[in-house]
Short mmCIF file of C-alpha atoms in Angstrom, two decimals:
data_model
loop_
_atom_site.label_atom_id
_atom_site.label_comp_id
_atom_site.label_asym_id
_atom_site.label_seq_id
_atom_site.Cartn_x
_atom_site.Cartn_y
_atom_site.Cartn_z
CA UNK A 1 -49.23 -24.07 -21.66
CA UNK A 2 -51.45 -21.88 -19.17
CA UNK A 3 -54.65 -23.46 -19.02
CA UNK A 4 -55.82 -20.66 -16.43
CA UNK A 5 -59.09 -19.15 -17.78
CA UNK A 6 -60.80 -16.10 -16.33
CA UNK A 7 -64.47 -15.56 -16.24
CA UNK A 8 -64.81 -19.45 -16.30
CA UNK A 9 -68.12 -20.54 -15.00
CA UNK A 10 -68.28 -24.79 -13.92
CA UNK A 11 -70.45 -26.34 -16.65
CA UNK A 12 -69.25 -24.32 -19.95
CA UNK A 13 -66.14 -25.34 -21.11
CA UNK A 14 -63.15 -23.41 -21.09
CA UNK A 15 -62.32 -23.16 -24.35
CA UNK A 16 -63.15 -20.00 -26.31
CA UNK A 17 -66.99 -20.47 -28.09
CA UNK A 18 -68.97 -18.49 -30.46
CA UNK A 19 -70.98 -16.18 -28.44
CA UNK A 20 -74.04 -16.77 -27.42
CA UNK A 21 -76.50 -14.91 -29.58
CA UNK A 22 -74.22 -16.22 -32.82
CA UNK A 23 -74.77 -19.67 -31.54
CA UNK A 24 -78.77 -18.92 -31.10
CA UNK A 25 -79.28 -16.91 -34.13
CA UNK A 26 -77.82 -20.32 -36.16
CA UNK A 27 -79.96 -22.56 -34.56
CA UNK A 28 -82.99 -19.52 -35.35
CA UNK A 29 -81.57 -19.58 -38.90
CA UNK A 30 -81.65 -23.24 -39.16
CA UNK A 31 -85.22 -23.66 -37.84
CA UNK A 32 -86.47 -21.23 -40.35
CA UNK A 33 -84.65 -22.92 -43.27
CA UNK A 34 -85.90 -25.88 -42.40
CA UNK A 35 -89.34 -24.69 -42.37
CA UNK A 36 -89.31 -23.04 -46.03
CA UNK A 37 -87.73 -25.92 -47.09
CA UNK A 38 -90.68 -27.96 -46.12
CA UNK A 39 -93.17 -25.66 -47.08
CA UNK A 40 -91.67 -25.88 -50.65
CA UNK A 41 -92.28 -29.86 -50.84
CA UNK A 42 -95.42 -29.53 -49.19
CA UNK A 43 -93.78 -31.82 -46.35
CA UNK A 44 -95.86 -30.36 -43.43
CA UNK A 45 -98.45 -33.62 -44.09
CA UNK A 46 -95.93 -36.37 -43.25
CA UNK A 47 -94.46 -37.48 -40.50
CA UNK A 48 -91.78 -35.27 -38.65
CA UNK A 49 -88.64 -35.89 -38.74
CA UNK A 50 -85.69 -36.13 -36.17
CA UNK A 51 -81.96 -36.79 -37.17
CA UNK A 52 -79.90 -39.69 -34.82
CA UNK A 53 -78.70 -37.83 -31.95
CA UNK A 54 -76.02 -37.69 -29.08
CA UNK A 55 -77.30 -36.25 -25.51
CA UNK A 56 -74.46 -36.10 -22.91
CA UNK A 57 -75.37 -35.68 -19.47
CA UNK A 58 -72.73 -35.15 -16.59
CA UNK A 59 -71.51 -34.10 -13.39
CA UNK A 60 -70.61 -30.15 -13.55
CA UNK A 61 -67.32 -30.51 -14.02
CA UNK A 62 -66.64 -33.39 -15.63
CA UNK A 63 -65.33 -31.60 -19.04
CA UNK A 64 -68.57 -32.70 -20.90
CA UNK A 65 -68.15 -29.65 -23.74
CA UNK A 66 -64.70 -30.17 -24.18
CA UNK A 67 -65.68 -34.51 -24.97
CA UNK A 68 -68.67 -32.89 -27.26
CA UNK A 69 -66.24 -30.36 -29.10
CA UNK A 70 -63.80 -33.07 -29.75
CA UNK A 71 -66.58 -35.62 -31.19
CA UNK A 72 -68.17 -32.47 -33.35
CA UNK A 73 -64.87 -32.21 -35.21
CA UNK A 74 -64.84 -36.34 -35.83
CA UNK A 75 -68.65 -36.72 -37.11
CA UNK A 76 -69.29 -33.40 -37.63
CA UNK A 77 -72.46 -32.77 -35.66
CA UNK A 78 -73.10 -29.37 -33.79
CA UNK A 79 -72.90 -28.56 -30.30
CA UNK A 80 -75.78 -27.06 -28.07
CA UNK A 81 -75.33 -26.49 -25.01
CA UNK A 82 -76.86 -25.74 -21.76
CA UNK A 83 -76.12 -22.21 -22.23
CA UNK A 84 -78.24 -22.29 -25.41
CA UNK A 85 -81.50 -24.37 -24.31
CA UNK A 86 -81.61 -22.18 -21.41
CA UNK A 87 -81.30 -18.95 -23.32
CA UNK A 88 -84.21 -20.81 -25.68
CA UNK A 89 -86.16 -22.15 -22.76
CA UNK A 90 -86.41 -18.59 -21.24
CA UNK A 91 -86.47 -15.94 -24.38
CA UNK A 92 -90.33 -14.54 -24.87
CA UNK A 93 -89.33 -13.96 -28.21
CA UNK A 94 -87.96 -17.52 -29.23
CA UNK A 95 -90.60 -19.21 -26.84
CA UNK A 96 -92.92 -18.04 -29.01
CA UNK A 97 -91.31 -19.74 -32.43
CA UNK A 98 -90.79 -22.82 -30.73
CA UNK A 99 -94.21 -23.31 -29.39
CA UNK A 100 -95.63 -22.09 -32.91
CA UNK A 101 -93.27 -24.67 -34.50
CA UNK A 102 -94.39 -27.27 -32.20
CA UNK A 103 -97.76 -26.66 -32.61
CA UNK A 104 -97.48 -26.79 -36.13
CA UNK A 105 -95.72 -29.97 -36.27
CA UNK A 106 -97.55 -31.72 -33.56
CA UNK A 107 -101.22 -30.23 -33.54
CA UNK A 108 -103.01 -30.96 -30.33
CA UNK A 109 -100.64 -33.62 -29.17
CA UNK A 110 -98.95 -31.68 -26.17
CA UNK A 111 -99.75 -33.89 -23.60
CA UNK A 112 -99.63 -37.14 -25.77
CA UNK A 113 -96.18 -35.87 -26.19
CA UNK A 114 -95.75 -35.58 -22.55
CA UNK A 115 -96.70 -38.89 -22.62
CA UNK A 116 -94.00 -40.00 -25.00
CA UNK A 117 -91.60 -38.36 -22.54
CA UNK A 118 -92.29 -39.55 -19.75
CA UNK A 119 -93.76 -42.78 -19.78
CA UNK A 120 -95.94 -43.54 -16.57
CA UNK A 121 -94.47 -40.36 -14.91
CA UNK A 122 -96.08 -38.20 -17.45
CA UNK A 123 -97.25 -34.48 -16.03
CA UNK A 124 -98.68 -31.46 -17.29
CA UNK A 125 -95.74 -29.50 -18.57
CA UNK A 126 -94.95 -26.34 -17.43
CA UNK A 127 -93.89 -23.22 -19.68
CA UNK A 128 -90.37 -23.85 -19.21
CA UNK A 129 -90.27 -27.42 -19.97
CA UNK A 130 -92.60 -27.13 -22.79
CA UNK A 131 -89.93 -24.36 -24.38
CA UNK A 132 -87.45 -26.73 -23.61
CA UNK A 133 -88.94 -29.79 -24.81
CA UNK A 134 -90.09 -27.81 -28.19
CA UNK A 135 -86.17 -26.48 -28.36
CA UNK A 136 -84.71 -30.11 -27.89
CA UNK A 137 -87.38 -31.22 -31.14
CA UNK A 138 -86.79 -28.60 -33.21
CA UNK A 139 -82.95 -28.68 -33.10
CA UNK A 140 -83.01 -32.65 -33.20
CA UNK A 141 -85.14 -32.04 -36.44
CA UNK A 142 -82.96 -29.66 -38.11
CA UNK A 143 -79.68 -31.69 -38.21
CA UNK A 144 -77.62 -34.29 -36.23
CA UNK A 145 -76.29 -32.38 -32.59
CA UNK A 146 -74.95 -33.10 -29.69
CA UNK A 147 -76.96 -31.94 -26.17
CA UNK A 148 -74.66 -31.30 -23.23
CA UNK A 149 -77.15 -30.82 -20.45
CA UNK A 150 -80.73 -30.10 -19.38
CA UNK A 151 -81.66 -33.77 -19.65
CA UNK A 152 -81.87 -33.75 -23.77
CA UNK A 153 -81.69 -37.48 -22.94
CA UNK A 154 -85.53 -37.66 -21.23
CA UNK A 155 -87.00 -35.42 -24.31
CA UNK A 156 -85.99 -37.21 -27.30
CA UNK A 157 -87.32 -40.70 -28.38
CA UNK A 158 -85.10 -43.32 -26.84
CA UNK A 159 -84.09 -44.85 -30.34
CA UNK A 160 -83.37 -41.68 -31.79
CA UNK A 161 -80.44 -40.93 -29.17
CA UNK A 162 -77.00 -41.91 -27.74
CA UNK A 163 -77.30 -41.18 -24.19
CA UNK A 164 -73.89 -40.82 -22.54
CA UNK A 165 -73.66 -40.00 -18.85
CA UNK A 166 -69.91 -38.54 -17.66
CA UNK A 167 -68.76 -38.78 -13.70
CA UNK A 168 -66.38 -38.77 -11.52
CA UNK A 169 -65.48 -38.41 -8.39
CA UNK A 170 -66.03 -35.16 -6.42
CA UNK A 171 -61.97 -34.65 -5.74
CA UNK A 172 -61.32 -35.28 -9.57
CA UNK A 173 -63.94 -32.57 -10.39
CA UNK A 174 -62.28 -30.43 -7.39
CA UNK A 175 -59.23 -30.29 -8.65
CA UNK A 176 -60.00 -29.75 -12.45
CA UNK A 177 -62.19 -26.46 -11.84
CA UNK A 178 -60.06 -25.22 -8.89
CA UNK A 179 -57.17 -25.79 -11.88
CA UNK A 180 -59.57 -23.94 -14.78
CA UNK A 181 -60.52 -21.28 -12.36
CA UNK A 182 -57.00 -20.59 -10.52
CA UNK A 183 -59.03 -20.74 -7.39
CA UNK A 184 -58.61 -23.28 -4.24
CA UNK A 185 -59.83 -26.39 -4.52
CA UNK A 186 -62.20 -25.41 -1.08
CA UNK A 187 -63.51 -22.59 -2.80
CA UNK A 188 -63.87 -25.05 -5.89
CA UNK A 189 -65.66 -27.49 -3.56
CA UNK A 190 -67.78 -24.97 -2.38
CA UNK A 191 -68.90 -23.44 -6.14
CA UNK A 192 -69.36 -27.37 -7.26
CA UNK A 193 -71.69 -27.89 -3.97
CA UNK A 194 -73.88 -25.08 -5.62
CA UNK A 195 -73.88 -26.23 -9.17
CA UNK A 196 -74.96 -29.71 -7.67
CA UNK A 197 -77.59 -28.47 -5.83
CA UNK A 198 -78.88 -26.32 -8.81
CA UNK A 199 -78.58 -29.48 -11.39
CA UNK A 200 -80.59 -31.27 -8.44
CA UNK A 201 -83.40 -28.88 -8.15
CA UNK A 202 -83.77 -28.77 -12.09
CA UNK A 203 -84.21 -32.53 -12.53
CA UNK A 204 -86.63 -32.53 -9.23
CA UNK A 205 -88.94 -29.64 -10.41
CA UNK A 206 -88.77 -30.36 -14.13
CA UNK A 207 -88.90 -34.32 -14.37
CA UNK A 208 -89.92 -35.45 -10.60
CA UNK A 209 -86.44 -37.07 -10.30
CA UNK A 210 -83.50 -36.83 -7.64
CA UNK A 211 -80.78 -37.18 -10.31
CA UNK A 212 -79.61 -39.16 -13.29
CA UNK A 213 -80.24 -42.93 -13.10
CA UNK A 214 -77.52 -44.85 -14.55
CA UNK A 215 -80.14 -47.21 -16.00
CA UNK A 216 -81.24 -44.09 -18.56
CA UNK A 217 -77.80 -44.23 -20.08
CA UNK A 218 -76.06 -46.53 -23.23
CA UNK A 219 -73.20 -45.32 -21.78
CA UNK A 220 -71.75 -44.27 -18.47
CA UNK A 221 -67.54 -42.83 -18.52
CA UNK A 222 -65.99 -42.22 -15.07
CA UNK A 223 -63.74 -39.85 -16.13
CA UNK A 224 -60.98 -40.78 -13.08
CA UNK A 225 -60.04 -43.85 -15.05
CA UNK A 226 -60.62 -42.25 -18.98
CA UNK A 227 -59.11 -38.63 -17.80
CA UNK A 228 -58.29 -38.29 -21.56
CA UNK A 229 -60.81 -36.32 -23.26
CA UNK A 230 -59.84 -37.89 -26.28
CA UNK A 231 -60.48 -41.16 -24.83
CA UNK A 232 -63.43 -39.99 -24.06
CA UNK A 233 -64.69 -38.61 -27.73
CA UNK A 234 -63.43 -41.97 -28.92
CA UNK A 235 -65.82 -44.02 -27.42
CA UNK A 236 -68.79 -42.12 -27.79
CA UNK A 237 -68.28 -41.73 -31.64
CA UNK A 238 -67.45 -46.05 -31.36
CA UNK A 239 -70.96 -46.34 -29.45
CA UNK A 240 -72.79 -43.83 -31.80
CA UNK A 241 -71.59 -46.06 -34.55
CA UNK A 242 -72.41 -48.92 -33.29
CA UNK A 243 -75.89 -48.52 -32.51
CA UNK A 244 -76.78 -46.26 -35.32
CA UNK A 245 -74.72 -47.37 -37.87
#
């Protein structure tokens, strides 16, 4: 079978997605459903709400999506993305719901809820983060998901998700995008050295942090000895189970 996919970019998965605005305008129409629906049981005096929740984090190029795809279809849970939270994150349009949603839910407890973040390391958020952060929340609230990316992990309350980190090593990663991209595997190298450096700069500017610590995880996979992304899926869904029952 010809596994060769043009347009690929490291980080989304290969496999043909709904588009991006379809993806955003369910997650919109969720949010809003949500909202009557609470409105309707006069729900906006107790205490919010979020659904058990799996937040993979990875090396680019580690197949994350294609693990989260694979575990959607066994617990049925929906995917978001990095692709989506960024598109969230950045949108004046949606920043604007989410931060009225947020505000709404959690009335003058932004930096408490930096707090809650962050522990000791708690900052004053920045617009970005705060869209993300409100984003992460207001998905987590509208049904059980899966996060691949933008540190999902560090936003939601630590009992509330399964936090998976995925790596390998940098030739296994080499040769799976040079493979999905019918490129080299120096000019892979080279666009993995810049996806690196960009995942870098987001968790030093956004959380004060040089990378993922192992120690956030319940879960670390090295994908050189589980290659299968089966495998993979597997043992998430075994670990989600296990801890939430």
């Amino acid at each position: 079978m010809d596994t060769k996919v043009s347009g690929y970019v490291p980080g989304m998965y290969a496999k043909k997605r709904p588009g991006l605005n379809m993806m955003v305008d369910q997650c919109i129409r969720e949010w809003e459903e949500k909202k009557a629906a609470e409105k309707r049981k006069k729900a906006a005096e107790a205490p919010p709400v979020l659904n058990n929740c799996i937040a993979f984090s990875r090396k680019i190029g580690v197949g994350a999506l294609e693990i989260a795809d694979l575990l959607a279809g066994k617990i049925d849970f929906k995917v978001v993305d990095r692709e989506i939270m960024e598109h969230i994150a950045q949108s004046r349009e949606l920043h604007d719901k989410t931060v009225d949603y947020f505000d709404e839910r959690y009335p003058g407890h932004v930096n408490e809820f930096a707090s809650l973040m962050f522990g000791e390391k708690s900052f004053t958020m920045g617009d970005y983060l705060r869209n993300l952060a409100n984003a992460v929340v207001k998905i987590a609230e509208t049904g059980p998901t899966i996060f691949v990316g933008r540190a999902a992990h560090l936003i939601l309350p630590r009992d509330k998700v399964l936090a998976v980190r995925f790596i390998s090593s940098d030739q296994h990663r080499i040769k799976r995008v040079a493979d999905i991209m019918d490129i080299s595997e120096g000019a892979a190298g080279k666009e993995l050295e810049k996806q690196d450096k960009l995942q870098r700069e987001f968790f030093r500017k956004s959380f004060h942090k040089k990378d993922a610590s192992p120690y956030e995880f319940d879960l670390v996979i090295n994908r050189d000895y589980f290659p299968e992304s089966e495998w993979a899926a597997e043992m998430v869904e075994k670990a989600y189970r296990l801890k939430f029952g």
